[in-house]
XYZ file of C-alpha atoms in Angstrom:
279
model
C 26.230 -70.193 18.270
C 28.561 -67.163 18.446
C 27.031 -64.282 15.634
C 29.398 -63.363 13.344
C 29.925 -60.242 12.205
C 27.542 -60.138 9.148
C 24.941 -60.342 11.074
C 22.727 -57.846 12.552
C 24.446 -54.582 12.992
C 27.960 -55.766 13.078
C 31.000 -55.921 10.319
C 33.935 -57.642 10.485
C 37.279 -58.046 9.041
C 37.914 -61.926 9.950
C 41.086 -62.879 10.226
C 43.312 -66.350 10.499
C 45.751 -67.747 12.640
C 48.923 -69.523 10.622
C 49.029 -72.610 10.673
C 52.560 -73.095 11.326
C 54.960 -74.172 14.320
C 55.903 -78.026 14.538
C 54.796 -79.079 17.172
C 52.265 -76.980 18.423
C 48.362 -78.016 18.407
C 46.178 -75.681 17.121
C 45.574 -73.912 19.875
C 49.123 -73.137 20.550
C 49.457 -71.773 17.474
C 46.178 -69.594 18.097
C 47.503 -68.324 21.321
C 50.619 -67.398 19.460
C 49.124 -65.480 16.595
C 46.770 -63.926 18.306
C 48.457 -62.861 21.412
C 46.583 -64.967 23.753
C 47.140 -64.639 27.216
C 44.045 -65.739 29.224
C 43.071 -64.063 33.053
C 43.308 -66.475 35.639
C 43.243 -64.886 38.935
C 39.929 -63.961 40.149
C 40.697 -61.105 42.022
C 42.913 -59.651 39.124
C 39.145 -60.005 37.206
C 37.637 -58.387 40.374
C 40.373 -55.546 40.312
C 39.102 -54.816 36.457
C 35.166 -54.905 37.560
C 35.730 -52.693 40.249
C 37.767 -49.987 38.313
C 35.292 -50.248 35.596
C 31.957 -50.239 37.649
C 30.652 -51.698 34.970
C 26.726 -50.711 33.946
C 24.109 -50.720 30.280
C 25.981 -51.958 27.394
C 30.079 -53.162 27.797
C 31.749 -54.488 24.572
C 34.549 -56.419 26.025
C 37.260 -57.561 23.625
C 38.929 -60.571 22.887
C 36.218 -62.504 25.177
C 38.659 -65.602 25.545
C 37.071 -67.899 28.047
C 34.792 -65.782 29.598
C 35.854 -65.074 33.043
C 35.577 -61.470 32.678
C 32.472 -61.904 30.698
C 30.757 -63.304 32.988
C 32.079 -60.845 35.645
C 30.941 -58.173 34.169
C 27.134 -59.750 33.853
C 27.090 -60.423 37.396
C 28.050 -57.266 38.001
C 25.012 -55.927 36.404
C 26.057 -55.064 32.595
C 24.336 -56.151 29.368
C 27.814 -57.340 27.506
C 28.465 -57.909 23.959
C 31.643 -60.490 23.824
C 33.991 -60.197 20.955
C 36.485 -62.992 20.247
C 38.514 -63.371 16.865
C 38.967 -66.999 17.752
C 36.359 -69.303 16.669
C 36.670 -72.304 19.178
C 36.935 -69.738 21.797
C 34.203 -67.845 20.319
C 31.797 -70.695 19.432
C 32.904 -72.461 23.083
C 32.007 -69.277 25.032
C 28.945 -69.054 23.078
C 27.412 -72.187 23.845
C 28.347 -71.837 27.675
C 26.397 -68.689 27.504
C 23.527 -69.730 24.937
C 20.719 -69.064 27.486
C 22.158 -66.275 29.333
C 20.455 -62.982 28.182
C 22.701 -60.461 29.565
C 25.244 -62.013 26.816
C 25.791 -62.041 23.450
C 28.943 -63.362 21.549
C 30.034 -61.961 18.789
C 32.686 -63.984 16.677
C 35.699 -61.434 14.809
C 37.932 -58.972 14.920
C 36.689 -56.023 17.861
C 38.705 -52.867 15.794
C 36.655 -53.734 12.826
C 32.848 -53.209 14.776
C 30.662 -50.275 14.327
C 30.457 -48.663 17.490
C 27.173 -48.881 18.576
C 24.939 -45.296 18.719
C 23.944 -45.541 22.276
C 26.154 -45.195 25.646
C 28.587 -47.934 26.406
C 31.596 -49.221 27.823
C 34.443 -50.921 27.088
C 36.186 -53.610 28.982
C 38.617 -56.151 28.459
C 41.909 -58.188 28.540
C 43.053 -56.751 25.097
C 45.497 -58.264 23.095
C 49.118 -56.424 23.965
C 50.007 -56.603 19.960
C 46.840 -54.614 19.536
C 46.666 -52.345 22.313
C 47.462 -49.105 19.809
C 44.230 -49.600 17.289
C 41.699 -50.883 20.669
C 42.735 -47.551 22.333
C 42.696 -45.625 18.906
C 38.992 -47.462 17.938
C 37.273 -46.667 21.880
C 38.587 -42.497 20.539
C 36.867 -42.576 17.651
C 33.583 -43.943 19.378
C 31.067 -41.106 19.643
C 28.778 -42.499 22.607
C 31.599 -44.267 24.352
C 31.626 -43.243 28.022
C 34.521 -44.988 29.003
C 37.600 -47.893 28.515
C 38.972 -49.730 31.363
C 41.647 -51.845 29.684
C 44.020 -54.364 30.375
C 47.053 -53.709 29.072
C 50.910 -54.079 29.287
C 51.721 -52.225 32.658
C 54.731 -49.968 30.499
C 51.818 -48.827 27.774
C 49.808 -48.242 31.011
C 52.506 -45.562 32.410
C 53.502 -43.224 29.238
C 49.892 -43.319 28.343
C 49.030 -42.176 31.359
C 51.950 -39.759 32.106
C 53.264 -41.668 34.712
C 56.781 -41.629 33.578
C 56.428 -37.636 34.053
C 56.411 -37.660 30.200
C 53.077 -37.163 27.897
C 52.659 -38.895 24.677
C 50.946 -37.364 21.952
C 47.556 -40.061 22.190
C 47.421 -39.388 25.343
C 47.868 -35.050 24.919
C 45.289 -34.991 21.488
C 42.326 -36.448 23.573
C 42.875 -35.221 26.712
C 40.147 -32.290 26.432
C 37.922 -35.019 25.698
C 39.215 -37.810 28.470
C 40.708 -38.498 31.010
C 43.566 -40.887 31.587
C 44.008 -42.704 34.672
C 46.881 -45.556 35.550
C 45.474 -48.621 37.813
C 46.149 -51.284 39.693
C 49.256 -53.807 38.797
C 48.584 -56.940 37.655
C 51.480 -59.628 37.956
C 52.036 -61.766 34.715
C 51.487 -64.850 36.884
C 48.046 -64.027 37.027
C 47.966 -64.973 33.254
C 48.032 -68.142 30.944
C 50.274 -68.749 29.192
C 52.364 -66.226 32.223
C 53.501 -63.143 29.724
C 57.017 -62.079 30.025
C 55.696 -58.354 31.671
C 53.396 -57.278 33.708
C 50.145 -55.533 32.982
C 47.905 -52.812 34.521
C 44.957 -51.316 34.604
C 44.041 -48.044 32.122
C 41.476 -46.371 32.555
C 39.826 -43.675 29.781
C 36.556 -41.820 31.012
C 34.976 -39.146 28.475
C 34.486 -35.858 30.183
C 31.241 -34.813 31.536
C 31.961 -32.140 29.342
C 34.964 -31.124 26.935
C 38.052 -28.977 28.108
C 38.210 -27.116 24.597
C 34.640 -25.301 23.601
C 33.937 -23.488 20.148
C 33.258 -25.441 17.033
C 35.053 -28.257 15.011
C 37.004 -25.407 13.184
C 37.491 -23.660 16.446
C 37.711 -26.336 18.827
C 38.860 -29.614 18.538
C 40.234 -29.367 15.194
C 42.869 -25.688 16.196
C 43.730 -27.926 19.580
C 44.518 -31.063 17.366
C 46.581 -28.623 15.462
C 48.446 -26.802 17.933
C 49.306 -29.896 19.825
C 50.958 -32.051 16.544
C 53.094 -29.023 15.350
C 54.053 -29.208 19.222
C 55.168 -32.435 19.097
C 57.082 -31.952 15.774
C 59.944 -31.580 16.638
C 61.178 -28.501 15.083
C 64.029 -27.452 16.904
C 64.177 -29.332 20.449
C 61.893 -27.689 22.406
C 57.900 -27.020 22.130
C 58.485 -23.183 21.836
C 60.838 -23.765 18.842
C 57.995 -25.490 17.006
C 55.243 -23.386 17.949
C 56.721 -20.040 17.135
C 57.080 -21.448 13.635
C 53.361 -20.752 12.928
C 52.285 -19.175 16.007
C 52.298 -14.741 17.283
C 52.706 -14.888 21.006
C 53.965 -17.903 22.228
C 56.418 -16.281 25.105
C 53.478 -15.201 26.590
C 51.415 -18.435 26.542
C 54.058 -20.293 27.982
C 54.865 -18.208 30.404
C 50.461 -18.276 31.493
C 50.799 -22.369 31.227
C 53.465 -22.033 33.610
C 56.310 -23.479 30.440
C 59.609 -22.994 30.121
C 60.659 -22.007 27.328
C 63.017 -24.546 26.983
C 60.975 -27.914 28.092
C 61.147 -30.315 25.547
C 57.417 -31.164 24.694
C 56.721 -34.387 26.077
C 57.219 -32.558 29.804
C 54.232 -30.256 29.052
C 51.871 -31.563 31.153
C 48.099 -31.516 29.305
C 46.285 -29.256 31.359
C 49.144 -26.852 30.001
C 48.393 -27.647 26.410
C 44.525 -26.438 27.418
C 46.635 -22.840 28.649
C 48.676 -22.916 25.606
C 45.053 -23.431 22.754
C 43.775 -20.605 24.759
C 45.961 -18.045 24.323
C 46.918 -19.123 21.117
C 43.757 -20.528 18.873
C 41.310 -18.276 20.414
């Protein structure tokens, strides 16, 4: 049977699909309420597994029907698949009952406690909770990488593919790299979504790009970035000058023009700014 989050080292907040929608079956209502689009293209599955290079413990949000779960296990991972839909969780648990490489947990992945041992996250995740899953991954101290199949637009924004950089990416950059992987067309899913997907890869760096104690490292860097993204005056220069001395010299050292809008400052340039303004 599928494990409940109340069992062992798991905790959860169980969600329920709404019982509404004329003419729809319970399965149809669950897919809509839980943002379920199942991966059915074996080539797409292979691309995700290749990008993840799974080994050791892997947590899979939204295991669904288990296509990716089984592929990860076959690639050598020890997989804990999380599925909030009790119908799907029970079916997958029954199917994999005799497989020692796979455990199925019924419940909300974003409410789970992160393992203390090193682990990775790999999943075809629901579009509607992409940000929650990414935030969970970034907060997990033992996470080594996250390989997520997301909306292509989201993956492009977070990886800087539009030539602009988001607060989430910049703020986590000293600790995680962000990389855009292969595009997975909408026809690789059932039901077919309205947009294409892409593989987004987050990987923890061997050593942080920002050093020092919590106060003078992580905290000071994130305060700098949050101020820059605060939007005072329309440019990163105007925002930073409200608190820091020597901003013009720091911008010159980082190769940032004085009128640059914050989203166009590369994460590596933020590292230089931090080194000049906060150390």
